[in-house]
């Protein structure tokens, strides 16, 4: 990477090569345990109830029971909190200094299995084929959780006494917007760093773009479609009276074109090293139009094309770059829409309405510097494992956003897999041991070892 490095406040600890080797051997000795632990986690369906309500599948608490037993056997003090009723976060802590405190974090919820017919085997019955272990959550992200737990186990096996406090955050609801991580981060003031073991393909990902969902509502004027000719000849030629309606769908399509222009400008003129060009997009995801406004802000009457629609609602999914700020991006979007509206006589009088944080969704960007001790610790641990570190941004959003929002530096590093959010999700078992070894070594470098 080419980014400049600045002076870091806390230097990563130097780790003797033989300690790195001991940790790796301890992890390798636990390779079967790791696979077994992951299999047990997969067998407990923990589908986020925001997607599917079925007690047989919404078993986040049972996953937490399993993780809690692991943490307790490793000497962690554990504590539950409830961001949602019956949906516990689980936090484990081992005493140590705050200055070098680090949390290993994973979400326990998974997305629904979808169409069972598309799976080659049961999503909650782990299946091994070569290096692949299949099952819902294998990769996203019970694999990362199992690897992080085995990293803690290896630290105990080797008898490492850390200087910094080591925490384990098993959180709910990442797939539903991250309220679990929001609560965990809010309760973690002073935490010096968090490593999130989402499937990163062995790539260190200290950056992610921000994400906003925004709704734009346009209002027109309803009328009979038979009089649409008045949009071409504004005076009724038979009765010689002015008639008018303003079609909200057409206002919406013009707004879409204007937003596409802004999106193109962003994509062509702004870059962040380590992120693909043009990832800063404004994607229209939902568009609905009709007559009259219901109490939910959506059209009350749909399905009658003889009526000229007077309301059009468009929801956008907006991604921006790691070094950009939500507040600036929001202002820029509002200014752009404002300018668009001023260019039209109707919209000048009836300006579009803009609503942020649709569905309470708000992901600030993650931009942990390359020279931050956390980034450097993981980078050094990857290098010590004999591989050249690859550092790049994360395309999707993760719980890292919610820790960053609370001022807690975050990076993502985890195993390699595929099929996330689809059928036949899998993780490479070789990448699980690799992840566990690198995490154990990263913990030692970041937290330091007591002499
Ligand atoms: Zn995930």
Short mmCIF file of C-alpha atoms and ligand atoms in Angstrom, two decimals:
data_model
loop_
_atom_site.label_atom_id
_atom_site.label_comp_id
_atom_site.label_asym_id
_atom_site.label_seq_id
_atom_site.Cartn_x
_atom_site.Cartn_y
_atom_site.Cartn_z
CA UNK A 1 0.00 0.00 0.00
CA UNK A 2 1.14 3.52 -0.67
CA UNK A 3 -0.63 5.53 2.03
CA UNK A 4 1.60 7.58 4.31
CA UNK A 5 2.14 6.31 7.82
CA UNK A 6 2.09 8.69 10.78
CA UNK A 7 3.26 8.27 14.36
CA UNK A 8 1.12 5.76 16.27
CA UNK A 9 0.23 6.34 19.93
CA UNK A 10 0.60 2.74 21.14
CA UNK A 11 3.17 0.62 19.40
CA UNK A 12 2.28 -3.01 18.69
CA UNK A 13 4.29 -5.36 20.87
CA UNK A 14 7.22 -7.20 19.35
CA UNK A 15 6.47 -10.92 19.35
CA UNK A 16 9.29 -13.46 19.36
CA UNK A 17 9.13 -15.83 16.40
CA UNK A 18 8.95 -18.84 18.70
CA UNK A 19 5.77 -17.51 20.35
CA UNK A 20 4.17 -17.12 16.92
CA UNK A 21 5.19 -20.70 16.15
CA UNK A 22 3.86 -22.01 19.48
CA UNK A 23 0.50 -20.32 18.89
CA UNK A 24 0.31 -21.76 15.39
CA UNK A 25 1.06 -25.28 16.66
CA UNK A 26 -1.56 -24.85 19.42
CA UNK A 27 -4.14 -23.82 16.81
CA UNK A 28 -3.21 -26.70 14.52
CA UNK A 29 -3.55 -29.13 17.43
CA UNK A 30 -7.08 -27.77 17.82
CA UNK A 31 -8.01 -27.98 14.12
CA UNK A 32 -10.52 -30.80 14.70
CA UNK A 33 -11.98 -28.98 17.71
CA UNK A 34 -12.43 -25.91 15.53
CA UNK A 35 -14.41 -27.80 12.90
CA UNK A 36 -16.42 -29.53 15.60
CA UNK A 37 -17.22 -26.22 17.31
CA UNK A 38 -18.33 -24.68 14.02
CA UNK A 39 -20.51 -27.72 13.27
CA UNK A 40 -22.19 -27.36 16.66
CA UNK A 41 -22.80 -23.64 16.01
CA UNK A 42 -24.33 -24.36 12.57
CA UNK A 43 -26.65 -27.03 14.01
CA UNK A 44 -28.37 -24.32 16.05
CA UNK A 45 -30.41 -22.28 13.54
CA UNK A 46 -30.17 -18.63 14.58
CA UNK A 47 -32.08 -16.92 11.78
CA UNK A 48 -32.63 -13.25 12.44
CA UNK A 49 -36.34 -12.93 13.38
CA UNK A 50 -36.62 -9.74 11.34
CA UNK A 51 -36.58 -12.00 8.26
CA UNK A 52 -38.42 -15.07 9.50
CA UNK A 53 -40.39 -15.53 12.71
CA UNK A 54 -40.24 -19.18 13.76
CA UNK A 55 -39.05 -20.17 17.24
CA UNK A 56 -37.51 -23.35 15.81
CA UNK A 57 -35.16 -21.20 13.72
CA UNK A 58 -34.76 -18.06 15.89
CA UNK A 59 -32.32 -19.64 18.34
CA UNK A 60 -29.79 -16.87 18.93
CA UNK A 61 -29.96 -17.49 22.73
CA UNK A 62 -28.92 -21.15 22.30
CA UNK A 63 -25.92 -20.08 20.21
CA UNK A 64 -24.99 -17.68 23.01
CA UNK A 65 -25.25 -20.56 25.52
CA UNK A 66 -22.69 -22.51 23.53
CA UNK A 67 -20.33 -19.53 23.18
CA UNK A 68 -20.75 -18.68 26.84
CA UNK A 69 -19.70 -22.20 27.86
CA UNK A 70 -16.57 -21.87 25.70
CA UNK A 71 -15.70 -18.46 27.13
CA UNK A 72 -16.31 -19.56 30.71
CA UNK A 73 -13.98 -22.53 30.25
CA UNK A 74 -11.33 -20.04 29.08
CA UNK A 75 -11.63 -17.88 32.19
CA UNK A 76 -13.74 -15.08 30.67
CA UNK A 77 -16.31 -13.38 32.89
CA UNK A 78 -19.49 -13.23 30.83
CA UNK A 79 -22.41 -10.88 30.80
CA UNK A 80 -25.61 -10.71 28.75
CA UNK A 81 -27.58 -7.67 27.70
CA UNK A 82 -30.76 -7.48 25.67
CA UNK A 83 -30.92 -5.10 22.71
CA UNK A 84 -34.18 -6.94 21.92
CA UNK A 85 -36.35 -9.07 24.22
CA UNK A 86 -35.13 -12.70 24.13
CA UNK A 87 -32.23 -11.77 21.84
CA UNK A 88 -29.15 -11.50 24.06
CA UNK A 89 -25.78 -10.01 23.32
CA UNK A 90 -23.02 -11.90 25.09
CA UNK A 91 -19.86 -10.09 26.24
CA UNK A 92 -16.89 -11.97 27.71
CA UNK A 93 -14.01 -10.20 29.45
CA UNK A 94 -10.59 -11.20 30.73
CA UNK A 95 -8.99 -8.59 32.99
CA UNK A 96 -6.20 -6.41 31.59
CA UNK A 97 -5.26 -2.84 30.85
CA UNK A 98 -7.71 -0.55 29.04
CA UNK A 99 -4.94 1.03 26.96
CA UNK A 100 -4.38 -2.24 25.10
CA UNK A 101 -7.90 -3.63 25.34
CA UNK A 102 -9.19 -5.54 22.33
CA UNK A 103 -12.52 -7.16 21.50
CA UNK A 104 -12.93 -10.08 19.11
CA UNK A 105 -16.40 -9.72 17.63
CA UNK A 106 -18.84 -11.84 15.67
CA UNK A 107 -22.56 -11.81 15.00
CA UNK A 108 -24.57 -14.88 15.92
CA UNK A 109 -27.56 -14.25 13.66
CA UNK A 110 -27.79 -15.69 10.15
CA UNK A 111 -30.03 -14.92 7.17
CA UNK A 112 -32.82 -17.40 6.34
CA UNK A 113 -31.94 -20.52 4.35
CA UNK A 114 -34.29 -19.55 1.50
CA UNK A 115 -35.39 -22.23 -0.95
CA UNK A 116 -34.36 -25.58 0.55
CA UNK A 117 -34.55 -27.15 -2.91
CA UNK A 118 -31.48 -25.15 -3.93
CA UNK A 119 -29.35 -26.62 -1.14
CA UNK A 120 -27.37 -29.80 -1.86
CA UNK A 121 -27.81 -30.80 1.79
CA UNK A 122 -29.60 -29.49 4.88
CA UNK A 123 -28.48 -25.96 5.77
CA UNK A 124 -28.29 -26.80 9.49
CA UNK A 125 -26.64 -30.19 9.05
CA UNK A 126 -22.97 -29.41 8.37
CA UNK A 127 -21.48 -31.34 5.47
CA UNK A 128 -17.78 -31.68 4.65
CA UNK A 129 -16.54 -32.08 1.10
CA UNK A 130 -12.79 -31.78 0.65
CA UNK A 131 -11.71 -28.53 2.31
CA UNK A 132 -15.25 -27.17 2.29
CA UNK A 133 -17.64 -27.19 5.21
CA UNK A 134 -21.20 -26.39 4.12
CA UNK A 135 -24.02 -24.95 6.20
CA UNK A 136 -25.92 -21.73 6.87
CA UNK A 137 -23.54 -19.42 8.73
CA UNK A 138 -20.45 -21.51 7.89
CA UNK A 139 -18.89 -18.41 6.44
CA UNK A 140 -21.18 -15.56 7.59
CA UNK A 141 -20.12 -15.80 10.29
CA UNK A 142 -20.08 -18.75 12.65
CA UNK A 143 -16.77 -19.78 11.03
CA UNK A 144 -15.17 -16.52 12.17
CA UNK A 145 -16.65 -16.92 15.66
CA UNK A 146 -15.28 -20.47 15.95
CA UNK A 147 -11.86 -19.33 14.70
CA UNK A 148 -11.76 -16.46 17.21
CA UNK A 149 -12.75 -18.80 20.06
CA UNK A 150 -10.03 -21.27 19.09
CA UNK A 151 -7.55 -18.36 18.94
CA UNK A 152 -8.45 -17.64 22.59
CA UNK A 153 -8.08 -21.36 23.34
CA UNK A 154 -4.59 -21.38 21.78
CA UNK A 155 -3.55 -18.37 23.87
CA UNK A 156 -4.62 -20.32 26.98
CA UNK A 157 -2.91 -23.53 25.80
CA UNK A 158 0.37 -21.66 25.36
CA UNK A 159 -0.10 -19.91 28.71
CA UNK A 160 0.11 -16.35 27.39
CA UNK A 161 -0.69 -13.66 29.98
CA UNK A 162 -1.89 -10.59 28.11
CA UNK A 163 -1.28 -7.04 29.25
CA UNK A 164 -4.43 -5.63 27.65
CA UNK A 165 -7.99 -6.68 28.47
CA UNK A 166 -9.31 -9.24 25.99
CA UNK A 167 -13.03 -9.21 25.28
CA UNK A 168 -15.31 -11.37 23.18
CA UNK A 169 -18.42 -9.75 21.72
CA UNK A 170 -21.04 -12.19 20.39
CA UNK A 171 -23.75 -9.89 19.10
CA UNK A 172 -27.21 -10.30 17.61
CA UNK A 173 -28.89 -8.63 14.65
CA UNK A 174 -26.01 -7.79 12.31
CA UNK A 175 -28.11 -8.97 9.39
CA UNK A 176 -30.97 -6.74 10.54
CA UNK A 177 -29.02 -3.47 10.77
CA UNK A 178 -26.58 -4.06 13.62
CA UNK A 179 -28.53 -3.06 16.72
CA UNK A 180 -26.61 -5.72 18.69
CA UNK A 181 -23.23 -4.18 17.83
CA UNK A 182 -24.63 -0.69 18.42
CA UNK A 183 -25.53 -1.72 21.98
CA UNK A 184 -22.21 -3.52 22.55
CA UNK A 185 -20.23 -0.53 21.26
CA UNK A 186 -22.26 1.90 23.37
CA UNK A 187 -21.38 -0.15 26.47
CA UNK A 188 -17.66 -0.34 25.57
CA UNK A 189 -16.34 3.19 26.14
CA UNK A 190 -12.55 3.15 26.25
CA UNK A 191 -12.16 -0.09 24.31
CA UNK A 192 -8.95 0.37 22.30
CA UNK A 193 -9.87 -1.79 19.31
CA UNK A 194 -12.15 -4.42 17.84
CA UNK A 195 -11.40 -7.17 15.34
CA UNK A 196 -14.44 -8.46 13.49
CA UNK A 197 -14.02 -11.96 12.10
CA UNK A 198 -16.42 -11.60 9.14
CA UNK A 199 -15.33 -13.63 6.10
CA UNK A 200 -12.70 -11.35 4.57
CA UNK A 201 -10.96 -14.01 2.50
CA UNK A 202 -7.80 -13.63 4.58
CA UNK A 203 -7.59 -9.97 3.52
CA UNK A 204 -7.11 -7.34 6.21
CA UNK A 205 -9.94 -4.84 5.77
CA UNK A 206 -9.55 -1.68 7.84
CA UNK A 207 -11.86 0.36 5.60
CA UNK A 208 -15.46 0.27 4.49
CA UNK A 209 -17.67 2.79 2.80
CA UNK A 210 -20.63 4.35 4.58
CA UNK A 211 -24.21 3.45 3.78
CA UNK A 212 -27.40 5.48 4.01
CA UNK A 213 -30.96 4.69 3.02
CA UNK A 214 -32.87 7.77 1.99
CA UNK A 215 -36.46 8.28 0.86
CA UNK A 216 -37.49 11.01 -1.56
CA UNK A 217 -41.20 11.80 -1.87
CA UNK A 218 -42.50 13.77 -4.86
CA UNK A 219 -45.97 15.24 -4.99
CA UNK A 220 -47.92 16.02 -8.15
CA UNK A 221 -51.55 16.79 -8.89
CA UNK A 222 -54.13 14.11 -9.50
CA UNK A 223 -56.60 14.15 -12.40
CA UNK A 224 -58.35 12.02 -15.02
CA UNK A 225 -56.05 10.33 -17.48
CA UNK A 226 -58.46 11.33 -20.28
CA UNK A 227 -57.22 14.85 -19.82
CA UNK A 228 -53.58 13.99 -20.14
CA UNK A 229 -53.65 15.73 -23.53
CA UNK A 230 -53.51 18.91 -21.47
CA UNK A 231 -49.91 18.10 -20.66
CA UNK A 232 -49.35 18.76 -24.39
CA UNK A 233 -52.21 21.24 -25.10
CA UNK A 234 -52.78 23.03 -21.76
CA UNK A 235 -56.23 24.31 -22.72
CA UNK A 236 -59.20 21.94 -23.20
CA UNK A 237 -60.07 22.58 -26.89
CA UNK A 238 -63.72 21.53 -26.46
CA UNK A 239 -64.63 23.47 -23.35
CA UNK A 240 -61.90 26.07 -23.74
CA UNK A 241 -60.88 25.82 -20.07
CA UNK A 242 -57.41 25.27 -18.63
CA UNK A 243 -56.95 21.76 -17.25
CA UNK A 244 -53.95 20.42 -15.46
CA UNK A 245 -52.59 17.43 -13.68
CA UNK A 246 -49.00 16.77 -12.71
CA UNK A 247 -47.94 13.15 -13.01
CA UNK A 248 -45.82 12.17 -9.98
CA UNK A 249 -44.33 9.20 -11.84
CA UNK A 250 -42.90 11.59 -14.41
CA UNK A 251 -41.54 13.83 -11.67
CA UNK A 252 -39.94 10.69 -10.24
CA UNK A 253 -38.31 9.59 -13.48
CA UNK A 254 -36.82 13.05 -13.95
CA UNK A 255 -35.51 12.96 -10.41
CA UNK A 256 -33.97 9.54 -11.09
CA UNK A 257 -32.12 10.99 -14.08
CA UNK A 258 -30.84 13.89 -11.97
CA UNK A 259 -29.64 11.56 -9.21
CA UNK A 260 -27.93 9.37 -11.80
CA UNK A 261 -25.97 12.46 -12.88
CA UNK A 262 -24.80 13.07 -9.31
CA UNK A 263 -23.89 9.39 -8.98
CA UNK A 264 -21.84 9.54 -12.18
CA UNK A 265 -20.01 12.65 -10.95
CA UNK A 266 -19.17 10.88 -7.69
CA UNK A 267 -17.95 7.77 -9.47
CA UNK A 268 -15.81 9.66 -11.97
CA UNK A 269 -14.23 12.21 -9.66
CA UNK A 270 -13.72 10.54 -6.27
CA UNK A 271 -11.53 7.63 -5.26
CA UNK A 272 -10.29 5.96 -2.11
CA UNK A 273 -7.20 3.78 -2.48
CA UNK A 274 -8.06 0.20 -1.65
CA UNK A 275 -11.68 0.50 -2.83
CA UNK A 276 -12.90 -0.19 -6.37
CA UNK A 277 -13.52 2.90 -8.51
CA UNK A 278 -17.17 3.86 -8.71
CA UNK A 279 -18.27 2.06 -5.54
CA UNK A 280 -19.83 5.33 -4.29
CA UNK A 281 -23.27 4.71 -5.77
CA UNK A 282 -26.83 5.96 -5.27
CA UNK A 283 -28.97 3.00 -6.20
CA UNK A 284 -32.74 3.43 -6.55
CA UNK A 285 -34.10 0.33 -4.83
CA UNK A 286 -37.83 0.94 -4.38
CA UNK A 287 -40.19 3.15 -6.38
CA UNK A 288 -43.91 3.30 -5.79
CA UNK A 289 -46.50 5.75 -7.09
CA UNK A 290 -50.25 6.17 -6.84
CA UNK A 291 -52.97 8.49 -5.60
CA UNK A 292 -53.39 9.98 -2.17
CA UNK A 293 -50.99 9.60 0.71
CA UNK A 294 -51.58 6.95 3.36
CA UNK A 295 -50.62 7.32 7.03
CA UNK A 296 -47.38 5.44 6.30
CA UNK A 297 -46.32 8.07 3.75
CA UNK A 298 -46.89 5.66 0.84
CA UNK A 299 -49.55 5.96 -1.88
CA UNK A 300 -52.98 5.05 -0.48
CA UNK A 301 -54.44 4.04 -3.84
CA UNK A 302 -52.64 1.78 -6.27
CA UNK A 303 -53.79 -0.07 -9.33
CA UNK A 304 -55.88 2.44 -11.25
CA UNK A 305 -53.95 3.83 -14.21
CA UNK A 306 -56.92 6.03 -15.18
CA UNK A 307 -55.97 8.30 -12.31
CA UNK A 308 -52.93 10.51 -12.68
CA UNK A 309 -50.73 9.63 -9.69
CA UNK A 310 -50.06 12.48 -7.31
CA UNK A 311 -47.44 10.84 -5.11
CA UNK A 312 -44.22 9.05 -5.98
CA UNK A 313 -41.90 7.61 -3.35
CA UNK A 314 -38.34 6.52 -4.20
CA UNK A 315 -35.98 4.80 -1.75
CA UNK A 316 -32.26 4.99 -2.48
CA UNK A 317 -29.38 2.89 -1.16
CA UNK A 318 -26.42 5.26 -1.04
CA UNK A 319 -22.80 4.21 -0.59
CA UNK A 320 -19.96 6.61 0.00
CA UNK A 321 -16.22 6.43 0.57
CA UNK A 322 -14.34 5.64 3.79
CA UNK A 323 -12.90 9.16 4.09
CA UNK A 324 -16.24 10.92 3.50
CA UNK A 325 -18.58 12.03 6.28
CA UNK A 326 -22.28 11.16 6.45
CA UNK A 327 -23.20 14.77 7.24
CA UNK A 328 -21.40 16.10 4.13
CA UNK A 329 -22.88 13.42 1.89
CA UNK A 330 -26.38 14.16 3.15
CA UNK A 331 -25.96 17.88 2.60
CA UNK A 332 -24.62 17.32 -0.89
CA UNK A 333 -27.55 15.09 -1.84
CA UNK A 334 -30.04 17.60 -0.39
CA UNK A 335 -28.40 20.49 -2.26
CA UNK A 336 -28.50 18.50 -5.50
CA UNK A 337 -32.20 17.68 -5.12
CA UNK A 338 -32.87 21.29 -4.12
CA UNK A 339 -31.16 22.55 -7.26
CA UNK A 340 -33.08 20.05 -9.40
CA UNK A 341 -36.37 21.22 -7.86
CA UNK A 342 -35.61 24.90 -8.46
CA UNK A 343 -35.26 24.24 -12.19
CA UNK A 344 -38.93 23.20 -12.43
CA UNK A 345 -41.89 25.58 -11.89
CA UNK A 346 -44.07 22.91 -10.21
CA UNK A 347 -41.32 21.46 -8.00
CA UNK A 348 -40.19 24.95 -7.04
CA UNK A 349 -43.58 25.34 -5.37
CA UNK A 350 -43.83 21.69 -4.26
CA UNK A 351 -40.27 20.66 -3.33
CA UNK A 352 -39.47 16.95 -2.91
CA UNK A 353 -39.28 15.74 0.67
CA UNK A 354 -36.15 13.93 1.86
CA UNK A 355 -36.13 11.51 4.78
CA UNK A 356 -32.91 9.98 6.14
CA UNK A 357 -32.30 6.84 8.19
CA UNK A 358 -35.05 4.94 6.51
CA UNK A 359 -35.65 1.77 8.54
CA UNK A 360 -33.34 3.25 11.21
CA UNK A 361 -30.47 2.23 8.98
CA UNK A 362 -27.29 4.25 9.19
CA UNK A 363 -23.77 2.93 8.69
CA UNK A 364 -20.97 5.47 9.09
CA UNK A 365 -17.82 4.69 7.08
CA UNK A 366 -14.87 2.82 8.59
CA UNK A 367 -11.44 4.33 8.03
CA UNK A 368 -8.96 2.83 10.48
CA UNK A 369 -5.52 4.18 9.50
CA UNK A 370 -2.80 1.89 8.18
CA UNK A 371 -0.53 3.09 10.97
CA UNK A 372 -3.02 2.35 13.74
CA UNK A 373 -1.63 -0.27 16.16
CA UNK A 374 -4.60 -2.55 15.40
CA UNK A 375 -4.03 -2.50 11.65
CA UNK A 376 -0.28 -2.91 12.17
CA UNK A 377 -0.76 -5.79 14.62
CA UNK A 378 -2.89 -7.82 12.21
CA UNK A 379 -0.66 -6.92 9.27
CA UNK A 380 2.41 -8.09 11.21
CA UNK A 381 0.65 -11.29 12.27
CA UNK A 382 -0.24 -12.12 8.65
CA UNK A 383 3.36 -11.47 7.63
CA UNK A 384 4.64 -13.65 10.49
CA UNK A 385 2.41 -16.44 9.15
CA UNK A 386 4.52 -16.43 5.99
CA UNK A 387 2.12 -14.61 3.70
CA UNK A 388 2.38 -11.17 2.17
CA UNK A 389 -0.46 -9.16 3.76
CA UNK A 390 -3.20 -7.94 1.43
CA UNK A 391 -4.97 -4.84 2.71
CA UNK A 392 -8.16 -3.61 1.04
CA UNK A 393 -11.52 -2.05 1.77
CA UNK A 394 -14.67 -3.98 2.58
CA UNK A 395 -17.37 -3.71 -0.08
CA UNK A 396 -20.32 -4.48 2.16
CA UNK A 397 -21.06 -2.94 5.53
CA UNK A 398 -20.41 -4.75 8.80
CA UNK A 399 -20.69 -4.15 12.52
CA UNK A 400 -17.32 -2.34 12.23
CA UNK A 401 -19.41 0.75 11.33
CA UNK A 402 -21.15 0.77 14.70
CA UNK A 403 -17.92 0.52 16.69
CA UNK A 404 -16.37 3.25 14.55
CA UNK A 405 -19.40 5.42 15.29
CA UNK A 406 -18.47 5.16 18.99
CA UNK A 407 -14.84 6.02 18.35
CA UNK A 408 -13.60 2.43 18.65
CA UNK A 409 -11.11 1.56 15.88
CA UNK A 410 -12.18 -1.55 13.97
CA UNK A 411 -10.76 -3.90 11.36
CA UNK A 412 -12.25 -6.93 9.64
CA UNK A 413 -10.22 -10.09 9.24
CA UNK A 414 -11.66 -13.56 8.79
CA UNK A 415 -11.83 -16.79 6.82
CA UNK A 416 -12.49 -17.60 3.17
CA UNK A 417 -15.85 -18.93 2.01
CA UNK A 418 -18.66 -18.55 -0.47
CA UNK A 419 -22.42 -18.70 -0.91
CA UNK A 420 -23.09 -16.15 1.81
CA UNK A 421 -26.81 -15.23 1.90
CA UNK A 422 -27.45 -17.92 -0.74
CA UNK A 423 -27.70 -21.70 -0.99
CA UNK A 424 -24.73 -24.01 -0.28
CA UNK A 425 -22.90 -21.52 1.92
CA UNK A 426 -19.46 -22.85 2.81
CA UNK A 427 -16.17 -22.02 4.47
CA UNK A 428 -12.72 -23.39 3.69
CA UNK A 429 -11.58 -25.29 6.77
CA UNK A 430 -7.92 -24.55 5.99
CA UNK A 431 -8.77 -20.85 6.17
CA UNK A 432 -10.34 -21.33 9.61
CA UNK A 433 -7.09 -22.57 11.17
CA UNK A 434 -5.17 -19.88 9.30
CA UNK A 435 -7.58 -17.25 10.65
CA UNK A 436 -7.33 -18.58 14.20
CA UNK A 437 -3.52 -18.56 14.09
CA UNK A 438 -3.37 -15.00 12.75
CA UNK A 439 -5.97 -13.77 15.26
CA UNK A 440 -4.08 -15.33 18.19
CA UNK A 441 -0.86 -13.68 17.04
CA UNK A 442 -2.65 -10.35 16.41
CA UNK A 443 -4.05 -10.41 19.96
CA UNK A 444 -0.57 -10.87 21.41
CA UNK A 445 0.81 -8.02 19.30
CA UNK A 446 -2.04 -5.62 20.10
CA UNK A 447 -2.60 -6.47 23.77
CA UNK A 448 1.05 -7.13 24.61
CA UNK A 449 2.32 -9.83 26.96
CA UNK A 450 3.10 -9.45 30.66
CA UNK A 451 6.68 -10.32 31.44
ZN1 LIG B 1 -21.87 -11.32 8.47
#
